[in-house]
GROMACS .gro file of C-alpha atoms in nm:
model
  487
    1MET     CA    1  -0.010   0.014   0.008
    2LYS     CA    2   0.253   0.262   0.102
    3THR     CA    3   0.473   0.186  -0.210
    4GLU     CA    4   0.186   0.209  -0.453
    5ILE     CA    5   0.035   0.551  -0.374
    6ALA     CA    6   0.373   0.683  -0.272
    7VAL     CA    7   0.492   0.682  -0.641
    8LEU     CA    8   0.224   0.902  -0.750
    9GLN     CA    9   0.275   1.259  -0.857
   10PRO     CA   10   0.368   1.493  -0.708
   11GLU     CA   11   0.578   1.258  -0.547
   12ALA     CA   12   0.643   1.477  -0.238
   13VAL     CA   13   0.276   1.522  -0.156
   14TRP     CA   14   0.187   1.147  -0.193
   15ARG     CA   15   0.494   1.033  -0.015
   16HIS     CA   16   0.382   1.223   0.283
   17PHE     CA   17   0.034   1.123   0.258
   18SER     CA   18   0.147   0.748   0.243
   19VAL     CA   19   0.326   0.813   0.568
   20ILE     CA   20   0.037   0.978   0.736
   21CYS     CA   21  -0.189   0.680   0.630
   22ASN     CA   22   0.005   0.470   0.869
   23ILE     CA   23  -0.029   0.705   1.147
   24PRO     CA   24  -0.357   0.674   1.340
   25ARG     CA   25  -0.534   1.026   1.372
   26PRO     CA   26  -0.892   1.002   1.441
   27SER     CA   27  -1.040   1.299   1.616
   28GLY     CA   28  -0.944   1.297   2.000
   29HIS     CA   29  -0.653   1.072   1.939
   30LEU     CA   30  -0.385   1.289   1.777
   31ASP     CA   31  -0.078   1.230   1.994
   32LYS     CA   32   0.103   1.026   1.723
   33ILE     CA   33   0.047   1.267   1.434
   34ILE     CA   34   0.132   1.571   1.662
   35ARG     CA   35   0.454   1.399   1.743
   36HIS     CA   36   0.526   1.316   1.393
   37ILE     CA   37   0.475   1.673   1.270
   38VAL     CA   38   0.671   1.831   1.559
   39ASP     CA   39   0.969   1.605   1.484
   40PHE     CA   40   0.940   1.687   1.116
   41GLY     CA   41   0.975   2.045   1.181
   42HIS     CA   42   1.260   1.986   1.411
   43SER     CA   43   1.424   1.764   1.148
   44LEU     CA   44   1.421   2.062   0.915
   45GLY     CA   45   1.588   2.295   1.161
   46LEU     CA   46   1.263   2.518   1.151
   47GLU     CA   47   1.108   2.702   1.446
   48THR     CA   48   0.834   2.463   1.578
   49ILE     CA   49   0.560   2.530   1.838
   50CYS     CA   50   0.300   2.296   1.984
   51ASP     CA   51   0.042   2.512   2.176
   52GLU     CA   52  -0.157   2.399   2.485
   53VAL     CA   53  -0.441   2.313   2.277
   54GLY     CA   54  -0.231   2.071   2.020
   55ASN     CA   55  -0.215   2.304   1.737
   56VAL     CA   56   0.140   2.263   1.569
   57LEU     CA   57   0.288   2.591   1.414
   58ILE     CA   58   0.611   2.559   1.203
   59ARG     CA   59   0.783   2.881   1.073
   60LYS     CA   60   1.009   2.879   0.750
   61PRO     CA   61   1.197   3.199   0.671
   62ALA     CA   62   1.160   3.348   0.322
   63THR     CA   63   1.392   3.243   0.044
   64PRO     CA   64   1.662   3.515  -0.060
   65GLY     CA   65   1.489   3.805  -0.217
   66MET     CA   66   1.142   3.727  -0.133
   67GLU     CA   67   1.166   3.880   0.226
   68ASN     CA   68   0.939   4.189   0.134
   69ARG     CA   69   0.643   3.969   0.049
   70LYS     CA   70   0.317   3.938   0.281
   71PRO     CA   71   0.369   3.668   0.529
   72VAL     CA   72   0.146   3.351   0.463
   73VAL     CA   73   0.028   3.092   0.694
   74ILE     CA   74  -0.093   2.780   0.503
   75GLN     CA   75  -0.327   2.593   0.727
   76GLY     CA   76  -0.495   2.235   0.759
   77HIS     CA   77  -0.627   2.011   1.033
   78MET     CA   78  -0.474   1.685   1.163
   79ASP     CA   79  -0.750   1.473   1.264
   80MET     CA   80  -0.971   1.250   1.022
   81VAL     CA   81  -1.331   1.123   1.048
   82PRO     CA   82  -1.331   0.758   1.160
   83GLN     CA   83  -1.610   0.590   0.964
   84LYS     CA   84  -1.612   0.218   0.844
   85ASN     CA   85  -1.843  -0.024   0.685
   86ALA     CA   86  -2.018  -0.257   0.940
   87ASP     CA   87  -1.843  -0.565   0.797
   88THR     CA   88  -1.485  -0.398   0.810
   89VAL     CA   89  -1.254  -0.491   1.128
   90HIS     CA   90  -1.066  -0.174   1.178
   91ASP     CA   91  -0.947   0.012   1.505
   92PHE     CA   92  -0.877   0.375   1.400
   93GLU     CA   93  -0.666   0.429   1.712
   94ILE     CA   94  -0.436   0.172   1.612
   95ASP     CA   95  -0.478   0.032   1.250
   96PRO     CA   96  -0.321   0.223   0.946
   97ILE     CA   97  -0.542   0.325   0.670
   98GLU     CA   98  -0.539   0.086   0.375
   99ALA     CA   99  -0.516   0.337   0.092
  100TYR     CA  100  -0.515   0.214  -0.276
  101ILE     CA  101  -0.536   0.334  -0.633
  102ASP     CA  102  -0.870   0.275  -0.798
  103GLY     CA  103  -0.867   0.384  -1.138
  104ASP     CA  104  -0.829   0.769  -1.132
  105TRP     CA  105  -0.873   0.776  -0.770
  106VAL     CA  106  -0.729   0.689  -0.425
  107THR     CA  107  -0.962   0.530  -0.181
  108ALA     CA  108  -0.930   0.308   0.133
  109LYS     CA  109  -1.047  -0.059   0.225
  110GLY     CA  110  -1.374  -0.023   0.394
  111THR     CA  111  -1.291   0.297   0.587
  112THR     CA  112  -1.281   0.667   0.536
  113LEU     CA  113  -0.935   0.751   0.359
  114GLY     CA  114  -0.849   1.074   0.534
  115SER     CA  115  -0.763   1.278   0.233
  116ASP     CA  116  -0.987   1.524   0.422
  117ASN     CA  117  -0.751   1.702   0.539
  118GLY     CA  118  -0.469   1.464   0.489
  119ILE     CA  119  -0.368   1.581   0.134
  120GLY     CA  120  -0.379   1.942   0.261
  121ILE     CA  121  -0.150   1.861   0.544
  122SER     CA  122   0.092   1.665   0.314
  123SER     CA  123   0.109   1.936   0.077
  124ILE     CA  124   0.199   2.184   0.357
  125LEU     CA  125   0.477   1.921   0.465
  126ALA     CA  126   0.601   1.919   0.113
  127ILE     CA  127   0.624   2.305   0.110
  128LEU     CA  128   0.795   2.302   0.418
  129GLU     CA  129   1.082   2.065   0.294
  130SER     CA  130   1.110   2.216  -0.052
  131LYS     CA  131   1.445   2.348  -0.136
  132THR     CA  132   1.356   2.503  -0.492
  133LEU     CA  133   1.016   2.670  -0.389
  134LYS     CA  134   1.047   3.047  -0.393
  135HIS     CA  135   0.826   3.206  -0.096
  136GLY     CA  136   0.813   3.489   0.141
  137PRO     CA  137   0.780   3.435   0.502
  138LEU     CA  138   0.571   3.108   0.561
  139GLU     CA  139   0.381   2.974   0.857
  140ALA     CA  140   0.246   2.630   0.867
  141LEU     CA  141  -0.049   2.572   1.095
  142PHE     CA  142  -0.173   2.221   1.172
  143THR     CA  143  -0.510   2.239   1.387
  144TYR     CA  144  -0.643   2.017   1.641
  145ASP     CA  145  -0.972   1.832   1.627
  146GLU     CA  146  -1.144   2.024   1.336
  147GLU     CA  147  -1.400   1.738   1.281
  148THR     CA  148  -1.545   1.714   1.610
  149GLY     CA  149  -1.561   2.067   1.714
  150MET     CA  150  -1.307   2.285   1.560
  151TYR     CA  151  -1.126   2.294   1.905
  152GLY     CA  152  -0.784   2.383   1.757
  153ALA     CA  153  -0.913   2.700   1.581
  154LEU     CA  154  -1.129   2.782   1.891
  155GLY     CA  155  -0.817   2.754   2.123
  156LEU     CA  156  -0.568   2.961   1.889
  157LYS     CA  157  -0.418   3.231   2.082
  158PRO     CA  158  -0.421   3.595   1.931
  159ASP     CA  159  -0.048   3.644   1.956
  160LEU     CA  160   0.075   3.299   1.782
  161LEU     CA  161   0.033   3.394   1.403
  162GLN     CA  162   0.250   3.658   1.220
  163ALA     CA  163   0.082   3.619   0.875
  164GLU     CA  164  -0.134   3.867   0.699
  165ILE     CA  165  -0.273   3.611   0.441
  166LEU     CA  166  -0.418   3.273   0.532
  167LEU     CA  167  -0.445   2.990   0.273
  168ASN     CA  168  -0.683   2.711   0.415
  169THR     CA  169  -0.640   2.366   0.230
  170ASP     CA  170  -0.971   2.207   0.348
  171SER     CA  171  -1.202   2.258   0.042
  172GLU     CA  172  -1.308   1.948  -0.166
  173GLN     CA  173  -1.359   2.058  -0.527
  174GLU     CA  174  -1.065   2.182  -0.744
  175GLY     CA  175  -1.137   2.478  -0.952
  176GLU     CA  176  -1.329   2.645  -0.671
  177LEU     CA  177  -1.201   2.929  -0.449
  178TYR     CA  178  -1.408   2.967  -0.134
  179MET     CA  179  -1.437   3.314   0.036
  180SER     CA  180  -1.707   3.249   0.284
  181CYS     CA  181  -1.850   2.953   0.501
  182ALA     CA  182  -2.128   2.865   0.743
  183GLY     CA  183  -2.113   2.876   1.109
  184GLY     CA  184  -2.254   2.622   1.329
  185ILE     CA  185  -2.360   2.507   1.679
  186ASP     CA  186  -2.436   2.180   1.818
  187LEU     CA  187  -2.769   2.079   1.989
  188ALA     CA  188  -2.776   1.774   2.254
  189ALA     CA  189  -3.128   1.657   2.391
  190SER     CA  190  -3.126   1.399   2.655
  191PHE     CA  191  -3.401   1.172   2.811
  192GLN     CA  192  -3.319   1.037   3.138
  193TYR     CA  193  -3.542   0.752   3.284
  194LYS     CA  194  -3.522   0.429   3.524
  195ASP     CA  195  -3.517   0.101   3.312
  196GLU     CA  196  -3.834  -0.076   3.301
  197TYR     CA  197  -3.756  -0.440   3.409
  198TYR     CA  198  -4.025  -0.648   3.260
  199THR     CA  199  -4.155  -1.043   3.253
  200PRO     CA  200  -4.200  -1.144   2.871
  201ASN     CA  201  -4.546  -1.278   2.800
  202GLU     CA  202  -4.544  -1.464   2.461
  203GLU     CA  203  -4.326  -1.191   2.316
  204ILE     CA  204  -4.014  -1.183   2.062
  205ALA     CA  205  -3.734  -0.939   2.026
  206LEU     CA  206  -3.631  -0.806   1.684
  207LYS     CA  207  -3.312  -0.594   1.575
  208ILE     CA  208  -3.451  -0.353   1.319
  209THR     CA  209  -3.154  -0.215   1.113
  210VAL     CA  210  -3.137   0.055   0.839
  211SER     CA  211  -2.814   0.026   0.661
  212GLY     CA  212  -2.646   0.069   0.309
  213LEU     CA  213  -2.696   0.439   0.280
  214LYS     CA  214  -2.436   0.664   0.136
  215GLY     CA  215  -2.403   0.914   0.430
  216GLY     CA  216  -2.146   1.176   0.365
  217HIS     CA  217  -2.061   1.518   0.482
  218SER     CA  218  -2.330   1.703   0.684
  219GLY     CA  219  -2.216   2.034   0.500
  220VAL     CA  220  -2.079   1.938   0.177
  221ASP     CA  221  -2.358   1.661   0.076
  222ILE     CA  222  -2.667   1.795   0.294
  223HIS     CA  223  -2.813   1.929  -0.042
  224LEU     CA  224  -2.814   1.595  -0.222
  225GLY     CA  225  -3.126   1.474  -0.042
  226ARG     CA  226  -2.957   1.154   0.090
  227ALA     CA  227  -3.160   0.953   0.332
  228ASN     CA  228  -3.087   0.992   0.721
  229ALA     CA  229  -3.073   0.645   0.884
  230ASN     CA  230  -3.208   0.793   1.193
  231LYS     CA  231  -3.502   0.945   1.032
  232LEU     CA  232  -3.578   0.630   0.843
  233LEU     CA  233  -3.572   0.405   1.159
  234PHE     CA  234  -3.793   0.623   1.368
  235ARG     CA  235  -4.041   0.664   1.104
  236PHE     CA  236  -4.083   0.293   1.111
  237LEU     CA  237  -4.054   0.260   1.488
  238LYS     CA  238  -4.360   0.508   1.508
  239PHE     CA  239  -4.557   0.259   1.293
  240ALA     CA  240  -4.452  -0.036   1.470
  241VAL     CA  241  -4.551   0.106   1.814
  242SER     CA  242  -4.896   0.224   1.665
  243GLU     CA  243  -4.984  -0.089   1.486
  244TYR     CA  244  -4.787  -0.375   1.664
  245GLU     CA  245  -4.781  -0.286   2.004
  246ALA     CA  246  -4.388  -0.263   1.976
  247ARG     CA  247  -4.189  -0.163   2.268
  248LEU     CA  248  -3.835  -0.002   2.250
  249ALA     CA  249  -3.539  -0.150   2.460
  250TRP     CA  250  -3.237   0.002   2.273
  251VAL     CA  251  -3.144   0.211   1.988
  252ASN     CA  252  -2.800   0.332   1.821
  253GLY     CA  253  -2.806   0.548   1.511
  254GLY     CA  254  -2.514   0.744   1.376
  255ASN     CA  255  -2.186   0.808   1.547
  256LEU     CA  256  -2.053   1.136   1.428
  257ARG     CA  257  -2.204   1.506   1.456
  258ASN     CA  258  -2.085   1.593   1.112
  259ALA     CA  259  -2.175   1.286   0.923
  260ILE     CA  260  -2.497   1.196   0.761
  261PRO     CA  261  -2.607   0.868   0.951
  262ARG     CA  262  -2.559   0.575   0.725
  263GLU     CA  263  -2.665   0.309   0.975
  264ALA     CA  264  -2.919   0.286   1.259
  265GLU     CA  265  -3.054  -0.009   1.467
  266ALA     CA  266  -3.306  -0.072   1.725
  267ILE     CA  267  -3.418  -0.356   1.953
  268ILE     CA  268  -3.786  -0.386   1.999
  269THR     CA  269  -4.031  -0.649   2.134
  270ILE     CA  270  -4.367  -0.746   1.979
  271PRO     CA  271  -4.621  -1.019   2.069
  272VAL     CA  272  -4.520  -1.329   1.916
  273GLU     CA  273  -4.851  -1.368   1.732
  274TYR     CA  274  -4.790  -1.042   1.508
  275LYS     CA  275  -4.427  -1.189   1.402
  276THR     CA  276  -4.539  -1.297   1.037
  277ASP     CA  277  -4.748  -0.991   0.951
  278PHE     CA  278  -4.473  -0.766   1.112
  279LEU     CA  279  -4.206  -0.919   0.900
  280GLU     CA  280  -4.412  -0.861   0.592
  281GLU     CA  281  -4.446  -0.492   0.705
  282VAL     CA  282  -4.064  -0.458   0.729
  283ALA     CA  283  -4.035  -0.569   0.376
  284ASP     CA  284  -4.306  -0.351   0.253
  285PHE     CA  285  -4.125  -0.035   0.443
  286GLU     CA  286  -3.812  -0.135   0.284
  287ALA     CA  287  -3.987  -0.124  -0.081
  288LEU     CA  288  -4.143   0.200   0.017
  289TYR     CA  289  -3.800   0.347   0.119
  290VAL     CA  290  -3.652   0.224  -0.186
  291HIS     CA  291  -3.933   0.378  -0.390
  292GLU     CA  292  -3.862   0.716  -0.216
  293TYR     CA  293  -3.491   0.722  -0.234
  294GLY     CA  294  -3.408   0.464  -0.520
  295LEU     CA  295  -3.264   0.738  -0.747
  296ILE     CA  296  -2.998   0.860  -0.460
  297GLU     CA  297  -2.975   0.558  -0.235
  298ASN     CA  298  -2.906   0.249  -0.443
  299ASP     CA  299  -2.815  -0.002  -0.139
  300LEU     CA  300  -3.088   0.082   0.112
  301LYS     CA  301  -3.194  -0.195   0.325
  302LEU     CA  302  -3.439  -0.235   0.609
  303THR     CA  303  -3.430  -0.549   0.806
  304ALA     CA  304  -3.554  -0.747   1.099
  305GLU     CA  305  -3.362  -1.009   1.289
  306GLU     CA  306  -3.481  -1.204   1.591
  307VAL     CA  307  -3.264  -1.177   1.882
  308GLY     CA  308  -3.267  -1.256   2.248
  309LEU     CA  309  -3.524  -1.085   2.471
  310PRO     CA  310  -3.382  -0.784   2.647
  311ARG     CA  311  -3.372  -0.753   3.029
  312THR     CA  312  -3.534  -0.404   3.029
  313LEU     CA  313  -3.742  -0.176   2.832
  314ILE     CA  314  -3.739   0.203   2.782
  315PRO     CA  315  -4.040   0.328   2.980
  316GLU     CA  316  -4.346   0.370   2.746
  317PRO     CA  317  -4.376   0.745   2.779
  318ILE     CA  318  -4.017   0.821   2.734
  319GLN     CA  319  -4.046   0.592   2.430
  320ASP     CA  320  -4.343   0.761   2.293
  321ASP     CA  321  -4.186   1.125   2.365
  322LEU     CA  322  -3.858   1.019   2.184
  323ILE     CA  323  -4.003   0.869   1.886
  324ASN     CA  324  -4.241   1.163   1.836
  325ALA     CA  325  -3.952   1.417   1.882
  326VAL     CA  326  -3.720   1.236   1.633
  327VAL     CA  327  -3.990   1.205   1.385
  328GLY     CA  328  -4.082   1.568   1.423
  329CYS     CA  329  -3.739   1.675   1.408
  330ARG     CA  330  -3.627   1.889   1.099
  331ASN     CA  331  -3.356   1.711   0.917
  332GLY     CA  332  -3.181   1.851   0.592
  333VAL     CA  333  -3.203   2.174   0.403
  334ALA     CA  334  -3.394   2.429   0.577
  335ARG     CA  335  -3.334   2.723   0.349
  336MET     CA  336  -3.132   2.838   0.046
  337ILE     CA  337  -2.950   3.161   0.035
  338PRO     CA  338  -3.193   3.417  -0.103
  339GLY     CA  339  -3.093   3.567  -0.438
  340VAL     CA  340  -2.791   3.313  -0.456
  341PRO     CA  341  -2.907   3.009  -0.652
  342GLY     CA  342  -2.799   2.655  -0.553
  343ILE     CA  343  -2.631   2.746  -0.223
  344VAL     CA  344  -2.768   2.615   0.104
  345GLU     CA  345  -2.794   2.901   0.384
  346THR     CA  346  -2.936   2.682   0.687
  347SER     CA  347  -2.948   2.316   0.745
  348SER     CA  348  -2.948   2.068   1.031
  349ASN     CA  349  -2.816   1.698   1.059
  350LEU     CA  350  -2.987   1.462   1.297
  351ALA     CA  351  -2.657   1.296   1.352
  352ILE     CA  352  -2.701   1.052   1.664
  353VAL     CA  353  -2.944   0.879   1.857
  354ARG     CA  354  -2.830   0.643   2.105
  355SER     CA  355  -2.942   0.487   2.438
  356SER     CA  356  -2.740   0.344   2.728
  357GLU     CA  357  -2.864   0.264   3.079
  358GLY     CA  358  -3.121   0.528   3.173
  359LEU     CA  359  -3.040   0.772   2.904
  360VAL     CA  360  -3.106   0.849   2.550
  361GLU     CA  361  -2.918   1.109   2.382
  362VAL     CA  362  -2.994   1.311   2.057
  363HIS     CA  363  -2.710   1.504   1.877
  364ILE     CA  364  -2.786   1.771   1.589
  365LEU     CA  365  -2.550   1.979   1.409
  366ILE     CA  366  -2.699   2.315   1.275
  367ARG     CA  367  -2.526   2.508   0.999
  368SER     CA  368  -2.598   2.839   0.866
  369SER     CA  369  -2.433   3.140   0.699
  370SER     CA  370  -2.686   3.368   0.863
  371GLU     CA  371  -2.642   3.404   1.233
  372SER     CA  372  -3.014   3.493   1.290
  373MET     CA  373  -3.133   3.182   1.088
  374LYS     CA  374  -2.893   2.958   1.274
  375GLN     CA  375  -3.036   3.089   1.605
  376ALA     CA  376  -3.395   3.050   1.464
  377LEU     CA  377  -3.351   2.668   1.364
  378THR     CA  378  -3.167   2.605   1.691
  379SER     CA  379  -3.453   2.769   1.889
  380SER     CA  380  -3.725   2.558   1.667
  381LEU     CA  381  -3.536   2.232   1.725
  382GLU     CA  382  -3.497   2.291   2.090
  383SER     CA  383  -3.860   2.341   2.132
  384ILE     CA  384  -3.951   2.018   1.974
  385PHE     CA  385  -3.736   1.843   2.242
  386LEU     CA  386  -3.837   2.061   2.517
  387LEU     CA  387  -4.196   1.965   2.450
  388ALA     CA  388  -4.116   1.604   2.444
  389GLY     CA  389  -3.958   1.641   2.796
  390ALA     CA  390  -3.596   1.632   2.712
  391LYS     CA  391  -3.334   1.844   2.851
  392VAL     CA  392  -3.171   2.046   2.592
  393LYS     CA  393  -2.824   2.230   2.567
  394THR     CA  394  -2.621   2.381   2.295
  395SER     CA  395  -2.250   2.405   2.268
  396GLY     CA  396  -1.959   2.448   2.035
  397ASP     CA  397  -2.112   2.772   1.861
  398TYR     CA  398  -1.865   2.908   1.606
  399PRO     CA  399  -1.897   3.198   1.354
  400GLY     CA  400  -1.918   3.176   0.990
  401TRP     CA  401  -1.681   3.337   0.767
  402GLU     CA  402  -1.805   3.674   0.605
  403PRO     CA  403  -1.713   3.712   0.235
  404ASN     CA  404  -1.466   3.984   0.122
  405LEU     CA  405  -1.535   4.053  -0.231
  406ASN     CA  406  -1.219   4.287  -0.236
  407SER     CA  407  -0.973   4.045  -0.106
  408PRO     CA  408  -0.617   4.104  -0.251
  409VAL     CA  409  -0.531   3.721  -0.215
  410LEU     CA  410  -0.865   3.635  -0.376
  411LYS     CA  411  -0.765   3.856  -0.681
  412VAL     CA  412  -0.416   3.714  -0.683
  413ALA     CA  413  -0.555   3.341  -0.675
  414LYS     CA  414  -0.801   3.419  -0.962
  415GLU     CA  415  -0.510   3.522  -1.178
  416THR     CA  416  -0.281   3.266  -1.072
  417HIS     CA  417  -0.546   2.983  -1.144
  418LEU     CA  418  -0.612   3.125  -1.465
  419LYS     CA  419  -0.233   3.154  -1.583
  420VAL     CA  420  -0.112   2.810  -1.429
  421LEU     CA  421  -0.422   2.591  -1.482
  422GLU     CA  422  -0.570   2.768  -1.797
  423ALA     CA  423  -0.917   2.795  -1.645
  424GLU     CA  424  -1.116   3.051  -1.467
  425PRO     CA  425  -1.184   2.926  -1.091
  426GLU     CA  426  -1.543   2.956  -0.950
  427VAL     CA  427  -1.544   3.190  -0.640
  428LYS     CA  428  -1.793   3.027  -0.412
  429ILE     CA  429  -1.939   3.010  -0.064
  430MET     CA  430  -1.924   2.697   0.143
  431HIS     CA  431  -2.215   2.565   0.353
  432ALA     CA  432  -1.981   2.334   0.545
  433GLY     CA  433  -1.801   2.503   0.833
  434LEU     CA  434  -1.435   2.584   0.782
  435GLU     CA  435  -1.191   2.686   1.050
  436CYS     CA  436  -1.133   3.022   0.857
  437GLY     CA  437  -1.438   3.174   1.051
  438ILE     CA  438  -1.295   3.108   1.378
  439ILE     CA  439  -0.954   3.199   1.293
  440GLY     CA  440  -1.072   3.519   1.136
  441ALA     CA  441  -1.268   3.605   1.464
  442THR     CA  442  -0.938   3.583   1.641
  443TYR     CA  443  -0.716   3.749   1.381
  444PRO     CA  444  -0.969   3.989   1.212
  445ASN     CA  445  -0.710   4.138   0.958
  446LEU     CA  446  -0.629   3.792   0.805
  447ASP     CA  447  -0.687   3.796   0.440
  448MET     CA  448  -0.822   3.444   0.371
  449ILE     CA  449  -0.922   3.204   0.081
  450SER     CA  450  -0.980   2.830   0.100
  451PHE     CA  451  -0.940   2.565  -0.172
  452GLY     CA  452  -0.828   2.199  -0.230
  453PRO     CA  453  -0.827   1.909  -0.453
  454THR     CA  454  -1.130   1.713  -0.544
  455ILE     CA  455  -1.266   1.468  -0.271
  456ARG     CA  456  -1.572   1.267  -0.307
  457PHE     CA  457  -1.802   1.124  -0.031
  458PRO     CA  458  -1.577   1.278   0.259
  459HIS     CA  459  -1.672   1.139   0.618
  460SER     CA  460  -1.793   0.798   0.465
  461PRO     CA  461  -1.618   0.475   0.385
  462ASP     CA  462  -1.668   0.571   0.021
  463GLU     CA  463  -1.423   0.863   0.055
  464LYS     CA  464  -1.186   0.908  -0.252
  465VAL     CA  465  -0.963   1.184  -0.394
  466GLU     CA  466  -0.895   1.246  -0.751
  467ILE     CA  467  -0.537   1.170  -0.833
  468ALA     CA  468  -0.505   1.432  -1.119
  469SER     CA  469  -0.660   1.690  -0.926
  470VAL     CA  470  -0.392   1.655  -0.641
  471GLU     CA  471  -0.127   1.745  -0.889
  472ARG     CA  472  -0.324   2.050  -1.021
  473PHE     CA  473  -0.387   2.160  -0.672
  474TRP     CA  474  -0.025   2.135  -0.579
  475ARG     CA  475   0.082   2.347  -0.896
  476PHE     CA  476  -0.181   2.611  -0.824
  477LEU     CA  477  -0.074   2.620  -0.452
  478THR     CA  478   0.295   2.650  -0.527
  479ASN     CA  479   0.255   2.901  -0.792
  480LEU     CA  480   0.028   3.107  -0.560
  481ILE     CA  481   0.285   3.120  -0.290
  482GLU     CA  482   0.539   3.245  -0.539
  483ASN     CA  483   0.311   3.522  -0.643
  484ILE     CA  484   0.222   3.646  -0.303
  485PRO     CA  485   0.225   4.031  -0.337
  486VAL     CA  486   0.488   4.259  -0.142
  487ARG     CA  487   0.397   4.426   0.169
   0.00000   0.00000   0.00000
C-alpha cells in the first residue's frame, strides 16, 4: 500500500500522505500525528511550536530576495473522520488506513481515507521541506480536532500567528475558491429514565436495522437529499408502536455529529402472534423507502432479525416522546441563500440517537451562513425536544466566515489559477464549516481563501480523492505562494 500511492505525482505530496496513512489520527487521538509533525519540523531545523490546545505551528523563513512579500500561513487540520463499513474490522486508534489506487482515484479499504484533510497537510509538509520553492515568510498551521468541534481553531491564541494571509487547504472541489463558509452550533437533547424491568409474556425481540446508505458530509452533501438512517428508523418505529404494540429496548443510530447517518438500529419487542405480519411490514417499508430514495440511495436496506429478549425496556412514556420528537425533528436543508441559486444557507443534521442505561441522547448539528437563521432553527429544534420532555443544551457555537469581495489574495489567486491551470476558477460560498471563520474572529485582519483537490464522499467509507486533481492543486498552491504580493 505505502509504495503504491507513494509513487504518484506530485511525489512529495503522495509520499507524505502515504506516511500519514500509517499514523492513526481519528479526532480526539492525535498524539502520534502531533509528534510526527513536531519531529518533522525539528528535523528541518525550523522553529516549531506546539501550543496548549495541540495545534502545531512551523515557521519557514523567506527565500533570499522574497523577504518583502506578505507573510503567509498555510493551514490544515490533523484529524480525520473515523467511519467504516459494518463488515470492516478496523481500530482507528491503532490500525493504519489501507489506501490504494482505484482507477483515477485513491480510496481506502472499507474505511474513510483521511484525504480530508490529509492531502492538505501532506502538501504543507512538502512545502516546508522544499528547497526549490520561492516564497516569502511562511507559517504552517496544523490544527487540532477540526472534525469534532474545531477545538484547535477555537483555542488559537491571538499572538501566535504573524501572517497577513491565510491559505486554508480544506476545500473539496478543485477549480473552486472559497471566500465564505457557514457557522454552526451543536444541540444535544437527553431523555433520562429508570430502566423498566419486565417479564416477557409470549413476546419476541427483533433488531430493526437501516443500512447501506451513502451518508456523507453533513455540510458538503446535505443538499443532495440523501436518506438519514435515524429518520428512516424512527419513521418505522412509530408505525411499529402504533400498529404492532412494539416496545423499544435499545437504539443506536449514527456516530459523528458532522456525518449524515448511514446506519441505525433498534431492538424492540412485539407479541409473538404478530411476527409473520410484522416481517411483511418490514419488507413493505423497505420497498417504500427504496421507491422514495432509489434514485439517490442504491443499496438501502431495512431488515428485522430475531434476537434474545432484553432484560429491560425504555419506559413507554419516554419511548413515545422520543419517537415523536425524532420523527418531528427537522433534518436536511432548511433554507437556501436568497438570491444565490443553489447554495444552502441553513441546515440541520440529526446525527446521533443512542441509548444507554437510563439515558437516550440525541445530537444535532445546525449550520447556517446567517447568524439569525442559525439561532432560529436552533430554537425551533430546541422547542420540539423541550415539548417532548427532554433536557436540551447547546455547545460549540462557532461563527461563519463573512465574504470579502475585495480580498487581495482572492484577486491574486484568480489570476494565478487562470495562468497556471488555464481555467477561470469559481468563487464560491461553502455551506460546510471551515476553520477560517473561527481563525478570522481571532485574527480579524487576515486575508483568507480556501481551496483543495477533488474529494468525493468525505466522512464516509466511500471517500476518495482524484489523483489528477492533487497534481493540479499542488501546482496552483505552489505558484500562488510564489506570487504573493509585497507588503
